[in-house]
Coordinates of C-alpha atoms and ligand atoms in Angstrom, one line a residue:
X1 CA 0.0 0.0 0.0
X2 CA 1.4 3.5 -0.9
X3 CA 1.5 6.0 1.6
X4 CA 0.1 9.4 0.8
X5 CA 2.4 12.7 1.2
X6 CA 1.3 14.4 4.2
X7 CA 0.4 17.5 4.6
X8 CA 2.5 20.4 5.3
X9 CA 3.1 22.8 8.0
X10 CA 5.6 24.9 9.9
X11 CA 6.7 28.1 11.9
X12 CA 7.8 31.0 10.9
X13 CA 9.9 33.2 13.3
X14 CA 13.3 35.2 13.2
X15 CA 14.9 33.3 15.4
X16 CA 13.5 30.1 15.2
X17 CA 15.8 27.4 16.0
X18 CA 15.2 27.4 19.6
X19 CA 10.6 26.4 18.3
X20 CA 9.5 23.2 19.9
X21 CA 6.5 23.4 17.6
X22 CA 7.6 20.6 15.4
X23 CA 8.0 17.9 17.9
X24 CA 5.4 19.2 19.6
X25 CA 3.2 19.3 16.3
X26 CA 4.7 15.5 15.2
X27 CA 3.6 13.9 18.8
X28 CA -0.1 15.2 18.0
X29 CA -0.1 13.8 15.2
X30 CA 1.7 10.6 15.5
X31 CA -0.7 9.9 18.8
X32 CA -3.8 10.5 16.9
X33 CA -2.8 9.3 13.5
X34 CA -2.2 11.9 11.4
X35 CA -0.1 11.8 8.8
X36 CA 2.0 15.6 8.5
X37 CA 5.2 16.9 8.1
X38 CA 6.2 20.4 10.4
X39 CA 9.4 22.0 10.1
X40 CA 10.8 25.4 11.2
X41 CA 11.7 28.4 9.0
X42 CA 13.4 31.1 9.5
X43 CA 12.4 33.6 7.6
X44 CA 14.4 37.2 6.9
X45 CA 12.4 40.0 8.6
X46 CA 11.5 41.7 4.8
X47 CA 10.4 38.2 3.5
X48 CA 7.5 37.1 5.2
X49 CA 5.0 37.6 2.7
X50 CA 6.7 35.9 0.0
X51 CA 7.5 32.9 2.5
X52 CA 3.8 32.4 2.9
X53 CA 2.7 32.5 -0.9
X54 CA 5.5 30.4 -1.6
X55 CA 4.8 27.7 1.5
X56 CA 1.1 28.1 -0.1
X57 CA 1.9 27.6 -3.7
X58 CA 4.0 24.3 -2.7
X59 CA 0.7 23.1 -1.3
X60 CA 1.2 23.9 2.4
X61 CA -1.9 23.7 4.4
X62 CA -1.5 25.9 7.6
X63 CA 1.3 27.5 9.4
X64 CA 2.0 28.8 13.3
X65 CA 3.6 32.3 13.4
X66 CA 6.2 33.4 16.3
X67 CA 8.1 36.4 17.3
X68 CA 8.3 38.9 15.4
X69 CA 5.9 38.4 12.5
X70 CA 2.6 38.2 13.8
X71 CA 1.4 41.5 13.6
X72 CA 2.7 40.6 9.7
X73 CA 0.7 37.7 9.8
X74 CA -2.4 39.8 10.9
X75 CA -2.2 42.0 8.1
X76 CA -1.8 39.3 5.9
X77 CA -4.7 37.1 6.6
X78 CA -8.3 37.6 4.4
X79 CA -10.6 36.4 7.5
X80 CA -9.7 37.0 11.1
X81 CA -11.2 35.3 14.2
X82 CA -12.3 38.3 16.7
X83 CA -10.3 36.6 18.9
X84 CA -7.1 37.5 16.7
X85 CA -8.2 40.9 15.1
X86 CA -8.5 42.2 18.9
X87 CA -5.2 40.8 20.0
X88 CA -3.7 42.4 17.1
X89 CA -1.5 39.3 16.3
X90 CA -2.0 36.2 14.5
X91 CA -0.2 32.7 15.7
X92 CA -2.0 30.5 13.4
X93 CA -2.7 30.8 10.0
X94 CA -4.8 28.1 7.9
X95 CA -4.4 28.4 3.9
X96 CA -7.8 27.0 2.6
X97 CA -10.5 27.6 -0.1
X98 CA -7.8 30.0 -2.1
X99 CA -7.7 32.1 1.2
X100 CA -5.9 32.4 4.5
X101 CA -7.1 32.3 7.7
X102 CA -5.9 34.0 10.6
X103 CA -6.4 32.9 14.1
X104 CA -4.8 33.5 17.8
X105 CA -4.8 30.6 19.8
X106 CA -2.1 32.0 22.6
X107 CA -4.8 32.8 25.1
X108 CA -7.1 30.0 24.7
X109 CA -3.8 27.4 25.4
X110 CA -3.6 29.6 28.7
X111 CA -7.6 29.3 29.9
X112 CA -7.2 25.6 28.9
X113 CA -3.5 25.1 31.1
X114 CA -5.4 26.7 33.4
X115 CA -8.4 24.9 33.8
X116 CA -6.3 21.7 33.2
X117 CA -4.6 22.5 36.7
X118 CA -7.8 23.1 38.9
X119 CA -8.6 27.0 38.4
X120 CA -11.4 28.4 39.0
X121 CA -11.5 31.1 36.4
X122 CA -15.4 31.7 36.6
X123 CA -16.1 34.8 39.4
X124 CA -13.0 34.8 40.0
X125 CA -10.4 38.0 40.4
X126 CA -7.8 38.0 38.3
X127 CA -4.4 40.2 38.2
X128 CA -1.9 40.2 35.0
X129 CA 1.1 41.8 35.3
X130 CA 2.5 43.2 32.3
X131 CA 0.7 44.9 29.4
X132 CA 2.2 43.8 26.1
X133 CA 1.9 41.9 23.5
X134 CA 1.2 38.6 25.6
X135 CA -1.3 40.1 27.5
X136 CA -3.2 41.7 24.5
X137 CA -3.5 38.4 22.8
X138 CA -5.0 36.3 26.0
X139 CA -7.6 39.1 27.1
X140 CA -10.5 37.8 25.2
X141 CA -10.3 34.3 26.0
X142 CA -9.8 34.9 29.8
X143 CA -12.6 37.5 29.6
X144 CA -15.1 34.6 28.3
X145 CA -14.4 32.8 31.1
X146 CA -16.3 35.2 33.4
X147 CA -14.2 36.2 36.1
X148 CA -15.8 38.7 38.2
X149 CA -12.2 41.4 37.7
X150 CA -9.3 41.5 35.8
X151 CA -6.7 43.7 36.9
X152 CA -3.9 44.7 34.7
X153 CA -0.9 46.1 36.5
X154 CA 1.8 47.6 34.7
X155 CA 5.3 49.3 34.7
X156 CA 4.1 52.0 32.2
X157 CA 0.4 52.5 33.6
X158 CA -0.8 54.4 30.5
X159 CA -0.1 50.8 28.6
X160 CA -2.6 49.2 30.8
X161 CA -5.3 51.9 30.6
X162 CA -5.2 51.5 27.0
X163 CA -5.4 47.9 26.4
X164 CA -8.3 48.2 29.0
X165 CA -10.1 51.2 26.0
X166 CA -9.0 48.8 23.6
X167 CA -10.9 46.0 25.4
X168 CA -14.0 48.1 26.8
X169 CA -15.0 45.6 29.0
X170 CA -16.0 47.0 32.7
X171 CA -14.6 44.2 34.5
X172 CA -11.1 45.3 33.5
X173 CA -9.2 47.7 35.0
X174 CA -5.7 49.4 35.1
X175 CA -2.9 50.5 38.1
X176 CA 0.6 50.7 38.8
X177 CA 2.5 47.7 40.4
X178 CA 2.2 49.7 44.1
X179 CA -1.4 50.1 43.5
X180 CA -2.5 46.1 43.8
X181 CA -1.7 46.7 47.8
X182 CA -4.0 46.0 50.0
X183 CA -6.3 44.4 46.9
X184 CA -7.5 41.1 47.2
X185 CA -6.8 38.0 44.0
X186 CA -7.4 34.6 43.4
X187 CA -4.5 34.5 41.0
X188 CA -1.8 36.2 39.6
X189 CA -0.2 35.6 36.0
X190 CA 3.0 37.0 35.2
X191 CA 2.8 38.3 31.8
X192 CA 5.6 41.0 32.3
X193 CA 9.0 39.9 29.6
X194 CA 10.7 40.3 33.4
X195 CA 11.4 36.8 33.7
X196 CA 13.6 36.3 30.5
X197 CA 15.9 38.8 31.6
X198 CA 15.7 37.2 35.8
X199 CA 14.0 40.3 37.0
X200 CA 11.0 40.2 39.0
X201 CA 7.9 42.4 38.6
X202 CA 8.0 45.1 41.7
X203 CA 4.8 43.9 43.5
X204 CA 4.2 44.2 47.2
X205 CA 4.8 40.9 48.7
X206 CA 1.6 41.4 51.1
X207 CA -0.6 40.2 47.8
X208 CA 0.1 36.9 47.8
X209 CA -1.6 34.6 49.6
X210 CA -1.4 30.7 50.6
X211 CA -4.9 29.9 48.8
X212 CA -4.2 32.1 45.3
X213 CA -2.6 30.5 42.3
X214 CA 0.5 32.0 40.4
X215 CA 1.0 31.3 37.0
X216 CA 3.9 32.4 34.9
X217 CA 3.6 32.8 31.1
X218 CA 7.3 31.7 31.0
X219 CA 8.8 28.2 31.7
X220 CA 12.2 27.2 32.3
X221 CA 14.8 24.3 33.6
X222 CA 14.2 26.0 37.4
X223 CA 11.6 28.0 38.5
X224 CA 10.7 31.4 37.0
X225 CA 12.1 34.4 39.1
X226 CA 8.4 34.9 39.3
X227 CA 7.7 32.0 40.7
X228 CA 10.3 31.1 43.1
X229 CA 9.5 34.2 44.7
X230 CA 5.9 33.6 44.8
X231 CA 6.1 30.3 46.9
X232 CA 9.2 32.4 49.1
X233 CA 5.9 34.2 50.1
X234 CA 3.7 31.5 50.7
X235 CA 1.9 30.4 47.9
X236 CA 1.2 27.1 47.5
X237 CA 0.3 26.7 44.0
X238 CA 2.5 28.2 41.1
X239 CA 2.8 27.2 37.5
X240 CA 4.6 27.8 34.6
X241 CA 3.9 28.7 31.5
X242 CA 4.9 25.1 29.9
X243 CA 1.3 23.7 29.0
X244 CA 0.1 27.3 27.7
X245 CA 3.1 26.8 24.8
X246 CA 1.6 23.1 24.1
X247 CA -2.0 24.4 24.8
X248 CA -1.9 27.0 22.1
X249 CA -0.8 24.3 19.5
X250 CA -3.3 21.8 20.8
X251 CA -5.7 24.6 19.7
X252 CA -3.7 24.9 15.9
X253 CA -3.8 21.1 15.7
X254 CA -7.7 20.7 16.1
X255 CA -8.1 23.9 13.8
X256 CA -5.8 22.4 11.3
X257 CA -6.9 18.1 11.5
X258 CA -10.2 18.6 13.2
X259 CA -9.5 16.6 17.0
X260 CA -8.3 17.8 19.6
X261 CA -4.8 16.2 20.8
X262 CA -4.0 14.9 24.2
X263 CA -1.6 17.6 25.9
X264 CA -0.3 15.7 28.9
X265 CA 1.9 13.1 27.2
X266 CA 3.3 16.6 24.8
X267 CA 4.0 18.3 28.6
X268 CA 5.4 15.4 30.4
X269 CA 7.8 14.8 27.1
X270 CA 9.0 18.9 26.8
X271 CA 9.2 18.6 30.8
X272 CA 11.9 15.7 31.0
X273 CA 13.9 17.3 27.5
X274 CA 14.4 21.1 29.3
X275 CA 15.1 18.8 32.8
X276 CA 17.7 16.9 31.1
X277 CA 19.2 20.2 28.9
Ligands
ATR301 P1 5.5 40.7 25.1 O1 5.1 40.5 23.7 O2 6.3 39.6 25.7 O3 4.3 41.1 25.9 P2 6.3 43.4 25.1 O4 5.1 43.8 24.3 O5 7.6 44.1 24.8 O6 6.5 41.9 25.1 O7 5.9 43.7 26.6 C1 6.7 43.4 27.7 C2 6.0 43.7 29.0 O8 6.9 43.3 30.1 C3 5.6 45.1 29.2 O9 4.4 45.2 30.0 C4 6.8 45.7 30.1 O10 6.5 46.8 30.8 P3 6.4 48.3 30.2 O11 5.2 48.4 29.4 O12 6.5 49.2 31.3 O13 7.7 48.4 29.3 C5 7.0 44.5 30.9 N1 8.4 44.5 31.5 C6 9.6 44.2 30.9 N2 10.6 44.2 31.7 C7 10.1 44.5 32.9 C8 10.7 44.6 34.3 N3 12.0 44.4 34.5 N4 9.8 44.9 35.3 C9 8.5 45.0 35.1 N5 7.9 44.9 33.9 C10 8.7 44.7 32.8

């Protein structure tokens, strides 16, 4: 029996070699038997365009988009979720019907880490730290999950006050790092680029509490900055931001083949590689 060519993917990003979206992408699909081929690209920062029409005219069926094209990938796409159009970035894009398709599935793979672990998201108060890009593109989907407030605290305050009129929702709201004293949260995701750099976000240790969860959107061989410092205060429960990176592809995957992969064999897998590097 002949086996069929599978269909094509990949990632586009500048830099890419450090992606774990292929092996991420081939353990989806060799669990639920699909048959696909995902590699990386790199892709000069001038080129994007023409790397998509050319990855389409080969016959390629869908594509993830990192750091720093997807604001490119935005403008690009003919038909945008509203998920993607109000986080201003596109991580996913599905070439289809002679058009492309442009999602963002960033914040759904953090509601769905989330939920995966226990929290309560419904009712719930909620305080993000950082106002960037990461936090733009997971507003909608934590904000569908109904918690009662989500407060966005920020180094540059005016950042946060205007991704809260971007987002003109009234259960949003904006203040400095100092401000979040004496406020009361079930969790806390750090969403600030902090981390990357070993810095911690200046909030006032007297918010943390034993019961609240603490999430970082970065993952590491050790604990986050964020974290470590978290449970040095008390809290019992702190994660990091490992199963949003698989979550988000889960998401790509079932938009792509139509199911929706298993993510804990994917985490357990990524967990034991960064252990072991
Ligand atoms: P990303 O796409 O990762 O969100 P970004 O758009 O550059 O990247 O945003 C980085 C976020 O981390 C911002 O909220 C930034 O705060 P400012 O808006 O005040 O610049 C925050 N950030 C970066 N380094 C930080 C630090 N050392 N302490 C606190 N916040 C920091």
């Amino acid at each position: 029996m002949t086996q069929q060519n599978p269909d094509q993917y990949l990632v586009y990003g500048n830099p890419i070699e450090q992606s774990r979206s292929p092996d991420i992408h081939q353990i989806f699909a060799s669990k639920s038997q699909h048959n696909i081929s995902y590699k990386k690209q790199l892709v000069a920062l001038d080129d994007f365009s023409t790397a998509v029409s050319d990855f389409i005219s080969q016959g390629g069926k869908g594509a993830n988009v990192t750091a720093p094209f997807k604001e490119q990938a935005l403008r690009l796409a003919d038909v945008l979720t509203e998920r993607a159009s109000l986080a201003g970035a596109v991580n996913t894009l599905t070439f289809k019907e002679g058009k492309i398709f442009g999602d963002n599935t960033d914040g759904e793979g953090l509601v769905q880490d989330l939920l995966m672990h226990g929290v309560i998201l419904k009712q719930s108060r909620i305080l993000i730290l950082g106002a960037g890009g990461a936090v733009r593109g997971v507003l909608l989907p934590m904000l569908a999950q109904n918690p009662d407030a989500i407060t966005i605290a920020n180094r540059t305050v005016s950042k946060a006050k205007d991704l809260c009129q971007h987002f003109s929702d009234e259960r949003l709201s904006a203040c400095s790092f100092d401000e979040t004293t004496g406020q009361e949260f079930d969790l806390i995701i750090n969403a600030t680029s902090a981390s990357l750099s070993g810095d911690l976000p200046p909030i006032p240790a007297s918010i943390i509490t034993t019961t609240m969860v603490c999430y970082d959107m970065v993952y590491g061989k050790n604990k986050t900055p964020f974290l470590q410092w978290a449970r040095e205060q008390g809290a019992l429960k702190v994660i990091d931001g490992l199963g949003m990176l698989v979550g988000q592809a889960a998401v790509s995957f079932a938009i792509w083949r139509g199911v929706i992969p298993d993510v804990q064999p994917v985490i357990d897998v990524l967990r034991t590689a960064i252990k072991e590097g």
